């Protein structure tokens, strides 16, 4: 049984249920709880007996519809069978998802930890690893560990991208968008991920009802009801064609809620009640809870608070699980509104207290930094109490000591207190120093990494390792992006408007990059973008996207919108010549790429701006970067370096130390390149 990719894609006004994306070796389609397609067992990477495979398949089949049964089956498999590593990863994934549905958060986290340890100790094929990491993200998402879930989704996206798995990329983009929309309230950022998912689906002729459904939810939170209704209708139609009854019914519920008005509320209440029964039969407990909450709101608007309370209480009962935490909040809010309408204020106070405590626990669980700060404060309080206990003990001993011993004890107590104060002051200094170091890594205007922080990431981070991976086709790539005529903006509109332009350009560059790419402010109006594992075509596509993302749409500033600036982009790969000796190592390689990209950027500037130029070294050339910089024209003519666009003609300097600087980079002959090149 191939390990399935989990995707958390419904998220009504809030929740965590996981859907199944079929295994990698069969056509993938978003599935729903209780409606998994029948799948023939496929061999695990490490193999396993037919009985074990059948039990694992049964566990995966019922992990949502009968989670207690799935947990018991997983426990029996783990206790009685000598499982191959791949089989145990599947069992732990099943156990973790089922535990998240029953609210057993610790068991779910233990399952994720064990699966990750097995994956690290026993390397698996990339397709299997992708599904294991995606499952881990879905489990963590379901139990509310949002930071860890987002990290797992990003790793899954990188694996899907490197393995050319567009379906898995789409699912992961939807999951990341959901976290930004629902958990982080970053609706515009979520919309960016959904747009990327839509472009990916269109390019690969894919249809997935989870995409329009979750994008509609995000638009609804932004108050764009008409657009949301259109996408809900699209999701319902797509889900019906795909046979995913759960999602089709959820989209139908949302459409009915958006259509409600004073004239049709009575009829809609009947349709929603019937729909909730259908959802419970699927089973879709979370969807039924949301439909009942909507029904409660309509009943209250219709002047029937008794019915509203009954529906809300039923919704709250169904959603009492960490897997349905957001649905539970909505149900409690509806219950509170109905109790107030009935005048039952004592009961309303109890429900309000329950709601407050529940939301507080979720906020603590979702904020890792807040938890760390809270833990530090608790530890400081424990140290203070321990010191108080020592002081009290010293005072008790002083009573029975002779006068001759009193001065010695007081002196000893003074030394102890001085030592504690010294340690506390040293700890305070360390915290302040760490905070200052963090602030020194971020550009205060744009919020991007500054030049120092970006340099450290390029030397010590994933880019340095990938840049030295020796892949002759897919290499790390540096893009230098410079705003054209930025001085004119400051002279014409003032420095406040110039700062606003820099902030907006930074935001648009981030939106034009992939998850995991590095974007930094390199200095003044110049930005640096670093992307791992690109071939030349991919680098051309990103250069085009960076230029176009900045130029799209006017920029709103004080005094009214102004035209978006144009940018020039130069890029180069590293290692620039993978086969050539590199005595400087990884740090020197990325610095060489900066120098070469700077030469390419200057070629754009001399050619009229508003375009891009790239330089790509041959994988077989043995020459050094210094040799290329001394005479670029010879290397390009000899095929050792590719210049893009290919029809661009450049006079490169051939001698002198200034040849390596932008000031003497030569002149471009012919018309400057503008617009999008062929990719």
XYZ file of C-alpha atoms in Angstrom:
679
model
C 0.000 0.000 0.000
C 1.615 3.226 -1.124
C 1.748 5.862 1.614
C -0.921 8.505 0.968
C -0.428 12.268 0.961
C -2.602 13.952 3.559
C -4.079 17.348 2.805
C -6.078 19.556 5.161
C -8.266 21.431 2.710
C -11.709 22.250 3.868
C -11.344 24.805 6.660
C -14.866 26.168 6.909
C -14.823 29.061 9.279
C -12.271 26.846 10.964
C -11.226 23.268 11.533
C -8.792 20.490 10.892
C -9.920 17.392 9.032
C -7.549 15.606 6.661
C -8.353 14.458 3.175
C -6.542 11.856 1.149
C -4.618 12.453 -2.021
C -4.251 9.075 -3.699
C -0.801 7.419 -3.810
C 1.968 8.615 -6.103
C 1.738 5.762 -8.575
C -1.942 6.248 -9.484
C -3.835 9.305 -10.791
C -4.080 11.682 -7.802
C -7.357 13.222 -6.738
C -8.418 14.878 -3.486
C -10.546 12.423 -1.516
C -12.735 12.798 1.566
C -13.189 10.927 4.838
C -15.042 7.686 4.320
C -14.807 7.892 0.547
C -11.256 6.727 -0.198
C -10.982 4.961 -3.556
C -10.208 1.275 -3.587
C -6.534 0.877 -4.266
C -4.522 -2.233 -5.109
C -1.661 -2.841 -2.647
C 1.700 -1.626 -3.907
C 5.041 -2.864 -2.699
C 6.667 -0.896 0.118
C 10.244 0.283 -0.377
C 11.362 -2.319 2.153
C 8.683 -4.928 1.453
C 6.253 -6.602 3.841
C 3.977 -9.622 4.200
C 0.573 -9.723 2.552
C -1.191 -9.876 5.962
C 0.710 -6.840 7.229
C -0.050 -4.927 4.026
C -3.751 -5.781 4.348
C -3.840 -4.621 7.998
C -2.058 -1.363 7.086
C -4.528 -0.774 4.263
C -7.423 -1.351 6.689
C -5.914 1.092 9.201
C -5.546 3.807 6.549
C -9.084 3.128 5.323
C -10.767 3.765 8.692
C -8.434 6.325 10.274
C -11.014 9.117 9.778
C -14.358 7.310 9.800
C -13.477 5.079 12.807
C -10.370 6.565 14.465
C -10.616 4.485 17.668
C -10.620 1.322 15.575
C -7.644 2.580 13.574
C -5.690 3.314 16.773
C -6.362 -0.196 18.122
C -5.292 -1.733 14.806
C -2.114 0.371 14.700
C -1.232 -0.573 18.293
C -1.682 -4.259 17.459
C 0.547 -3.973 14.395
C 3.271 -2.152 16.333
C 3.152 -4.663 19.210
C 2.939 -7.948 17.342
C 4.675 -7.531 13.984
C 8.308 -7.037 13.082
C 7.605 -4.233 10.690
C 9.943 -3.076 7.959
C 10.839 0.633 8.348
C 8.577 1.673 5.444
C 5.633 -0.285 6.873
C 6.127 1.214 10.330
C 6.157 4.735 8.833
C 2.756 3.979 7.278
C 1.409 2.627 10.574
C 2.695 5.675 12.493
C 1.070 7.972 9.912
C -2.248 6.145 10.345
C -1.912 6.253 14.143
C -1.045 9.969 14.173
C -3.994 10.976 11.987
C -6.482 8.845 13.941
C -5.126 10.190 17.258
C -5.551 13.775 16.033
C -9.220 13.029 15.297
C -9.833 11.727 18.828
C -8.047 14.665 20.478
C -5.084 12.530 21.645
C -2.538 15.223 20.846
C 0.429 13.609 22.623
C -0.075 10.288 20.809
C -0.300 12.121 17.493
C 2.943 14.009 18.179
C 4.710 10.823 19.279
C 3.671 9.154 16.018
C 5.070 12.061 13.980
C 8.358 11.985 15.936
C 8.757 8.239 15.404
C 7.965 8.455 11.677
C 10.458 11.303 11.208
C 13.153 9.330 13.073
C 12.565 6.267 10.887
C 12.731 8.405 7.752
C 16.034 9.924 8.876
C 17.556 6.538 9.786
C 16.303 4.686 6.700
C 16.447 6.821 3.526
C 13.443 6.119 1.303
C 12.674 6.847 -2.363
C 11.775 10.488 -2.914
C 8.109 9.728 -3.688
C 7.705 7.810 -0.419
C 9.562 10.497 1.577
C 7.311 13.183 0.059
C 4.177 11.430 1.265
C 5.613 10.735 4.726
C 6.547 14.405 5.234
C 3.173 15.581 3.871
C 1.348 13.235 6.276
C 3.412 14.607 9.164
C 2.388 18.147 8.181
C -1.303 17.179 8.082
C -1.109 15.567 11.546
C 0.691 18.577 13.053
C -1.818 20.902 11.381
C -4.694 18.889 12.806
C -3.460 19.125 16.411
C -2.721 22.846 16.130
C 1.106 22.802 15.974
C 1.058 25.381 13.203
C 4.761 26.336 13.048
C 5.842 22.697 12.820
C 3.116 21.967 10.246
C 4.230 24.892 8.088
C 7.827 23.654 8.217
C 6.718 20.155 7.151
C 4.628 21.564 4.289
C 7.597 23.600 3.061
C 9.803 20.494 3.106
C 7.107 18.574 1.242
C 6.896 21.341 -1.366
C 10.674 21.229 -1.905
C 10.545 17.443 -2.334
C 7.592 17.702 -4.729
C 9.309 20.420 -6.741
C 12.617 18.557 -7.026
C 10.761 15.365 -7.956
C 8.549 17.143 -10.526
C 5.307 16.176 -8.749
C 2.815 18.921 -9.694
C -0.129 17.289 -7.888
C 1.768 17.184 -4.592
C 2.966 20.765 -5.178
C -0.647 21.891 -5.623
C -1.837 20.147 -2.451
C 1.034 21.646 -0.435
C 0.424 25.164 -1.773
C -3.248 24.858 -0.737
C -2.211 23.690 2.754
C 0.247 26.589 3.159
C -2.411 29.024 1.936
C -4.866 27.632 4.513
C -2.427 28.249 7.365
C -1.817 31.840 6.231
C -5.562 32.493 5.858
C -6.979 30.774 8.917
C -4.221 30.620 11.491
C -2.141 33.724 10.651
C -4.977 35.952 9.287
C -2.622 36.869 6.407
C -5.328 36.856 3.749
C -3.368 38.602 0.972
C -0.421 36.249 1.449
C -2.801 33.277 1.335
C -4.292 34.618 -1.897
C -0.786 34.616 -3.372
C -0.354 30.909 -2.623
C -3.773 30.122 -4.089
C -2.892 32.039 -7.269
C 0.307 29.999 -7.587
C -1.701 26.820 -7.126
C -4.159 27.917 -9.830
C -1.317 28.634 -12.271
C 0.190 25.221 -11.512
C -3.167 23.480 -12.025
C -3.737 25.259 -15.340
C -0.224 24.473 -16.591
C -0.640 20.760 -15.810
C -4.331 20.410 -16.722
C -5.263 19.429 -13.141
C -8.661 19.831 -11.443
C -8.851 19.769 -7.656
C -12.013 20.919 -5.787
C -9.987 21.729 -2.680
C -8.394 24.722 -4.440
C -11.546 26.736 -5.305
C -13.115 25.756 -1.970
C -10.273 27.047 0.208
C -9.718 30.121 -1.966
C -13.440 30.883 -1.579
C -13.072 30.610 2.219
C -10.205 33.107 2.112
C -12.209 35.535 -0.050
C -15.138 35.198 2.368
C -12.878 36.223 5.258
C -11.811 39.239 3.182
C -15.479 40.253 2.738
C -15.566 39.461 -1.002
C -18.826 37.490 -0.888
C -19.712 37.572 -4.591
C -16.348 36.141 -5.679
C -16.528 33.601 -2.858
C -19.958 32.404 -4.003
C -18.650 31.880 -7.548
C -15.750 29.767 -6.288
C -17.985 27.757 -3.919
C -20.182 26.903 -6.905
C -17.054 25.895 -8.854
C -15.895 23.727 -5.929
C -19.304 22.020 -5.683
C -19.352 21.228 -9.406
C -15.748 20.008 -9.435
C -16.253 17.874 -6.319
C -19.400 16.341 -7.817
C -17.510 15.404 -10.984
C -14.669 13.946 -8.904
C -17.059 11.935 -6.710
C -15.938 13.688 -3.494
C -19.323 13.900 -1.790
C -17.976 15.417 1.441
C -16.520 18.502 -0.214
C -19.533 18.872 -2.521
C -21.854 18.991 0.501
C -19.604 21.495 2.304
C -19.596 23.805 -0.711
C -23.390 23.436 -0.930
C -23.707 24.445 2.739
C -21.618 27.580 2.154
C -23.656 28.545 -0.904
C -26.924 28.191 1.023
C -25.567 30.389 3.815
C -24.554 33.089 1.313
C -28.021 32.990 -0.315
C -29.945 33.492 2.944
C -32.213 36.517 3.317
C -35.398 37.486 5.150
C -37.620 35.948 2.462
C -36.024 32.496 2.146
C -34.636 31.733 5.614
C -37.444 29.308 6.456
C -36.899 27.209 3.324
C -33.126 27.278 3.705
C -33.366 26.055 7.291
C -35.102 22.911 6.095
C -32.504 22.311 3.374
C -29.621 22.847 5.814
C -31.132 20.437 8.363
C -31.396 17.747 5.672
C -27.841 18.530 4.540
C -26.480 18.110 8.091
C -28.042 14.629 8.241
C -26.405 13.717 4.939
C -23.024 14.946 6.230
C -23.298 12.873 9.409
C -24.035 9.791 7.315
C -20.951 10.270 5.062
C -19.472 10.594 7.806
C -18.312 14.241 7.937
C -18.586 15.282 11.581
C -16.785 18.606 11.113
C -18.892 19.575 8.099
C -22.100 18.682 9.932
C -21.004 20.848 12.880
C -20.473 23.831 10.600
C -23.835 23.313 8.857
C -25.601 23.092 12.233
C -23.883 26.307 13.334
C -25.117 28.039 10.173
C -28.588 26.620 10.859
C -28.442 28.046 14.399
C -27.564 31.492 13.048
C -30.478 31.402 10.576
C -32.906 30.249 13.269
C -31.818 33.103 15.538
C -32.230 35.607 12.691
C -35.687 34.094 12.090
C -36.727 34.795 15.713
C -36.470 31.177 16.936
C -33.786 31.215 19.683
C -34.915 27.858 21.130
C -34.190 26.058 17.846
C -30.997 28.100 17.456
C -29.773 26.880 20.857
C -30.569 23.236 20.044
C -28.618 23.388 16.766
C -25.655 25.170 18.401
C -25.467 22.677 21.284
C -25.503 19.783 18.816
C -22.715 21.441 16.784
C -20.633 21.990 19.934
C -21.100 18.350 20.948
C -19.962 17.092 17.520
C -16.897 19.346 17.404
C -15.395 18.525 20.821
C -11.992 17.516 19.445
C -8.719 19.271 18.705
C -9.258 18.203 15.103
C -12.355 20.463 14.985
C -11.076 23.320 17.144
C -12.246 26.127 14.840
C -15.673 24.556 14.317
C -15.982 24.264 18.091
C -15.291 27.974 18.536
C -18.031 28.868 16.040
C -20.478 26.475 17.685
C -19.807 28.003 21.135
C -20.277 31.514 19.722
C -23.641 30.487 18.217
C -24.644 28.839 21.505
C -23.725 32.012 23.402
C -25.817 34.176 21.039
C -28.857 31.896 21.447
C -28.574 31.889 25.264
C -28.426 35.685 25.329
C -31.523 35.890 23.129
C -33.340 33.559 25.576
C -32.224 35.618 28.577
C -30.379 32.661 30.171
C -27.466 34.798 31.287
C -26.046 32.419 33.932
C -25.635 29.653 31.361
C -24.353 32.195 28.806
C -21.637 33.232 31.288
C -20.509 29.610 31.639
C -20.379 29.169 27.859
C -18.487 32.463 27.466
C -15.943 31.253 30.044
C -15.562 27.962 28.203
C -15.084 29.827 24.916
C -12.483 32.131 26.412
C -10.507 29.250 27.957
C -10.647 27.263 24.713
C -9.439 30.181 22.566
C -6.681 30.962 25.066
C -5.386 27.391 24.918
C -5.362 27.539 21.107
C -3.474 30.814 21.092
C -0.826 29.359 23.370
C -0.506 26.208 21.310
C -0.134 28.152 18.045
C 2.479 30.659 19.266
C 5.796 28.889 19.764
C 7.543 32.084 20.717
C 4.897 32.909 23.326
C 5.282 29.431 24.785
C 9.047 29.842 24.950
C 8.698 33.217 26.692
C 6.150 31.764 29.109
C 8.457 28.874 29.901
C 11.341 31.283 30.542
C 9.177 33.334 32.886
C 8.092 30.218 34.755
C 11.713 29.124 35.114
C 12.681 32.579 36.411
C 9.831 32.390 38.929
C 10.989 28.955 40.077
C 14.516 30.304 40.598
C 13.126 33.199 42.642
C 11.087 30.833 44.818
C 14.148 28.631 45.320
C 16.178 31.641 46.469
C 13.374 32.596 48.864
C 13.391 29.083 50.325
C 17.163 29.299 50.832
C 16.830 32.670 52.585
C 14.120 31.316 54.913
C 16.269 28.294 55.724
C 19.231 30.581 56.483
C 17.057 32.666 58.791
C 15.923 29.554 60.686
C 19.512 28.438 61.188
C 20.573 31.926 62.361
C 18.188 31.602 65.356
C 20.162 28.646 66.779
C 23.651 29.863 65.877
C 25.985 31.554 68.336
C 26.795 35.230 67.957
C 30.231 34.310 66.718
C 28.725 32.415 63.774
C 26.250 35.128 62.774
C 28.709 37.389 60.944
C 30.144 34.445 59.000
C 26.679 33.337 57.860
C 25.690 36.860 56.868
C 28.859 37.192 54.820
C 28.204 33.850 53.151
C 24.618 34.876 52.346
C 25.938 38.125 50.837
C 28.330 36.196 48.588
C 25.547 33.888 47.471
C 23.227 36.794 46.671
C 26.021 38.588 44.826
C 26.691 35.464 42.755
C 23.003 35.046 41.929
C 22.777 38.702 40.946
C 25.870 38.371 38.779
C 24.439 35.308 37.027
C 21.077 37.007 36.530
C 22.765 40.100 35.070
C 24.889 37.931 32.773
C 21.764 36.078 31.576
C 20.037 39.418 30.964
C 23.024 40.636 28.950
C 22.971 37.456 26.838
C 19.264 37.916 26.062
C 19.809 41.559 25.089
C 22.799 40.603 22.908
C 20.792 37.906 21.121
C 17.967 40.392 20.509
C 20.410 42.980 19.116
C 21.951 40.339 16.858
C 18.500 39.489 15.504
C 17.743 43.171 14.853
C 21.085 43.580 13.071
C 20.073 40.910 10.550
C 16.899 42.646 9.275
C 16.571 45.730 7.078
C 14.382 48.064 9.202
C 12.577 49.624 6.215
C 11.552 46.592 4.112
C 11.669 43.838 6.727
C 13.904 41.748 4.425
C 17.225 40.241 5.468
C 19.981 42.801 5.156
C 23.254 42.315 3.279
C 25.097 40.880 6.277
C 22.370 38.346 7.065
C 22.023 37.326 3.425
C 25.786 36.800 3.145
C 25.741 34.514 6.193
C 22.829 32.519 4.737
C 24.686 32.110 1.449
C 27.890 30.984 3.184
C 26.479 28.691 5.865
C 22.959 27.794 4.734
C 21.265 25.480 2.296
C 22.453 27.576 -0.675
C 26.096 26.862 0.107
C 25.428 23.113 0.318
C 23.330 23.023 -2.859
C 25.763 25.314 -4.656
C 28.533 22.748 -4.052
C 26.343 19.745 -4.888
C 28.030 19.327 -8.270
C 24.826 19.241 -10.303
C 25.878 20.536 -13.756
C 22.324 21.453 -14.827
C 20.446 22.606 -11.689
C 22.525 25.061 -9.676
C 21.914 27.819 -7.200
C 21.321 31.167 -8.925
C 21.802 34.790 -7.807
C 19.655 37.634 -9.162
C 20.603 41.297 -8.626
C 17.536 43.533 -8.998
C 18.043 47.296 -9.294
C 15.230 49.899 -9.450
C 15.605 52.030 -12.576
C 15.794 55.825 -12.151
C 15.134 55.579 -8.409
C 16.832 58.929 -7.815
C 14.153 60.548 -10.000
C 11.463 59.134 -7.674
C 13.120 60.730 -4.634
C 13.710 64.033 -6.471
C 10.142 64.220 -7.834
C 8.099 62.890 -4.891
C 10.365 63.060 -1.851
C 12.174 60.477 0.247
C 9.004 59.342 2.089
C 7.513 58.222 -1.216
C 10.847 56.659 -2.158
C 10.767 54.622 1.044
C 7.191 53.502 0.268
C 8.321 52.399 -3.201
C 11.175 50.353 -1.698
C 8.765 48.635 0.715
C 6.306 47.778 -2.083
C 9.072 46.517 -4.410
C 10.304 44.251 -1.603
C 6.775 42.887 -1.114
C 6.326 42.226 -4.831
C 9.694 40.480 -5.100
C 8.687 38.181 -2.241
C 5.402 37.433 -3.972
C 7.257 36.580 -7.180
C 9.558 34.047 -5.502
C 9.076 30.441 -4.476
C 8.871 29.163 -0.878
C 12.447 28.726 0.310
C 14.010 31.379 -1.954
C 16.169 34.060 -0.310
C 15.186 37.731 -0.815
C 17.299 40.503 0.754
C 17.953 44.210 0.469
C 21.493 44.355 -0.876
C 21.921 48.116 -0.576
C 20.118 51.328 -1.547
C 17.650 50.488 -4.324
C 19.316 47.130 -5.088
C 17.965 43.732 -3.989
C 19.492 40.251 -4.079
C 17.442 37.101 -4.723
C 18.987 33.612 -4.355
C 17.219 30.489 -5.626
C 18.457 26.900 -5.155
C 18.360 24.177 -7.816
C 17.513 25.992 -11.051
C 18.383 25.148 -14.621
C 18.877 27.949 -17.166
C 15.234 27.875 -18.291
C 14.070 28.102 -14.685
C 16.419 31.049 -14.042
C 15.042 32.847 -17.125
C 11.478 32.273 -15.911
C 12.246 33.679 -12.448
C 14.101 36.707 -13.885
C 11.048 37.435 -16.055
C 8.661 36.966 -13.124
C 10.703 39.223 -10.825
C 10.722 42.047 -13.382
C 7.027 41.690 -14.201
C 5.889 41.353 -10.558
C 7.437 44.722 -9.705
C 5.981 46.470 -12.769
C 2.404 45.195 -12.209
C -0.044 47.823 -10.946
C 0.400 51.327 -9.566
C 1.775 51.895 -6.047
C -0.467 53.628 -3.488
C 1.400 56.371 -1.637
C 0.406 59.436 0.316
C -0.953 61.893 -2.196
C -2.316 59.274 -4.593
C -1.063 56.325 -6.639
C 2.101 56.571 -8.728
C 3.280 54.449 -11.619
C 5.119 51.290 -10.606
C 8.896 51.533 -11.130
C 10.783 49.435 -13.637
C 13.687 47.215 -12.615
C 16.793 45.802 -14.245
C 17.837 42.239 -13.405
C 21.185 40.511 -13.841
C 21.712 36.890 -12.864
C 24.421 34.239 -12.718
C 24.680 30.689 -11.392
C 27.090 29.187 -8.901
C 29.322 27.353 -9.067
C 29.807 29.280 -12.295
C 32.232 26.695 -13.685
C 31.511 23.472 -11.715
C 34.450 21.572 -13.251
C 37.015 24.292 -12.567
C 39.168 24.213 -9.391
C 37.744 26.505 -6.720
C 40.394 27.216 -4.049
C 38.045 29.657 -2.303
C 35.400 26.982 -1.560
C 31.657 27.626 -1.191
C 31.963 31.217 0.163
C 34.038 32.265 -2.833
C 31.641 30.606 -5.269
C 28.626 32.711 -4.347
C 30.738 35.878 -4.290
C 31.863 35.060 -7.825
C 28.189 34.764 -8.772
C 27.541 38.247 -7.317
C 30.367 39.722 -9.404
C 29.162 38.030 -12.594
C 25.504 38.947 -11.934
C 26.626 42.527 -11.338
C 28.269 42.518 -14.790
C 25.043 41.241 -16.309
C 23.043 43.910 -14.452
C 25.286 46.639 -15.790
C 24.741 45.309 -19.315
C 20.990 45.836 -18.792
C 21.600 49.363 -17.500
C 23.755 50.265 -20.498
C 21.206 48.706 -22.835
C 18.297 50.883 -21.780
C 17.143 49.310 -18.457
C 13.776 47.587 -17.775
C 14.970 44.101 -18.701
C 17.261 41.277 -17.677
C 20.533 39.643 -18.750
C 21.904 36.303 -17.532
C 25.316 34.617 -17.673
C 25.538 30.822 -17.286
C 28.892 29.002 -17.134
C 29.476 25.699 -18.928
C 29.516 22.593 -16.735
C 32.610 21.263 -18.506
C 34.769 24.401 -18.683
C 37.966 24.344 -16.598
C 38.646 28.072 -16.701
C 38.330 30.296 -13.636
C 35.849 33.102 -13.047
C 38.756 35.565 -13.022
C 39.740 34.400 -16.509
C 36.186 34.864 -17.758
C 35.950 38.362 -16.251
C 39.228 39.297 -17.941
C 37.811 38.514 -21.406
C 34.042 37.724 -21.320
C 33.610 38.034 -25.086
C 36.075 35.212 -25.769
C 34.343 32.829 -23.316
C 30.890 33.616 -24.731
C 32.047 33.202 -28.332
C 33.761 29.906 -27.454
C 30.621 28.451 -25.867
C 32.112 28.296 -22.357
C 29.543 30.842 -21.117
C 25.928 31.242 -22.279
C 24.626 34.821 -22.562
C 20.849 35.240 -22.415
C 19.036 36.648 -24.254
C 21.173 35.028 -26.978
C 20.768 37.854 -29.512
C 22.164 40.489 -27.120
C 25.504 41.960 -28.231
C 27.832 43.310 -25.553
C 31.314 44.868 -25.685
C 33.083 43.465 -22.630
C 36.408 44.934 -21.367
C 39.332 42.570 -21.842
C 42.007 43.856 -19.441
C 42.685 45.776 -16.283
C 41.395 45.334 -12.738
C 38.405 47.555 -13.501
C 37.068 44.844 -15.779
C 35.640 43.125 -12.722
C 33.662 46.171 -11.601
C 30.438 47.665 -12.827
C 32.106 50.957 -13.666
C 34.014 49.525 -16.715
C 31.673 46.792 -17.788
C 31.493 47.914 -21.409
C 28.628 48.925 -23.671
C 25.692 47.052 -25.178
C 25.351 47.287 -28.968
C 21.929 47.357 -30.559
C 18.515 47.869 -28.972
C 18.217 47.294 -25.217
C 16.214 44.195 -24.235
C 12.767 44.948 -22.783
C 9.727 42.832 -22.107
C 9.415 39.106 -21.488
C 11.924 36.898 -23.355
C 11.021 33.445 -24.641
C 11.430 30.891 -21.888
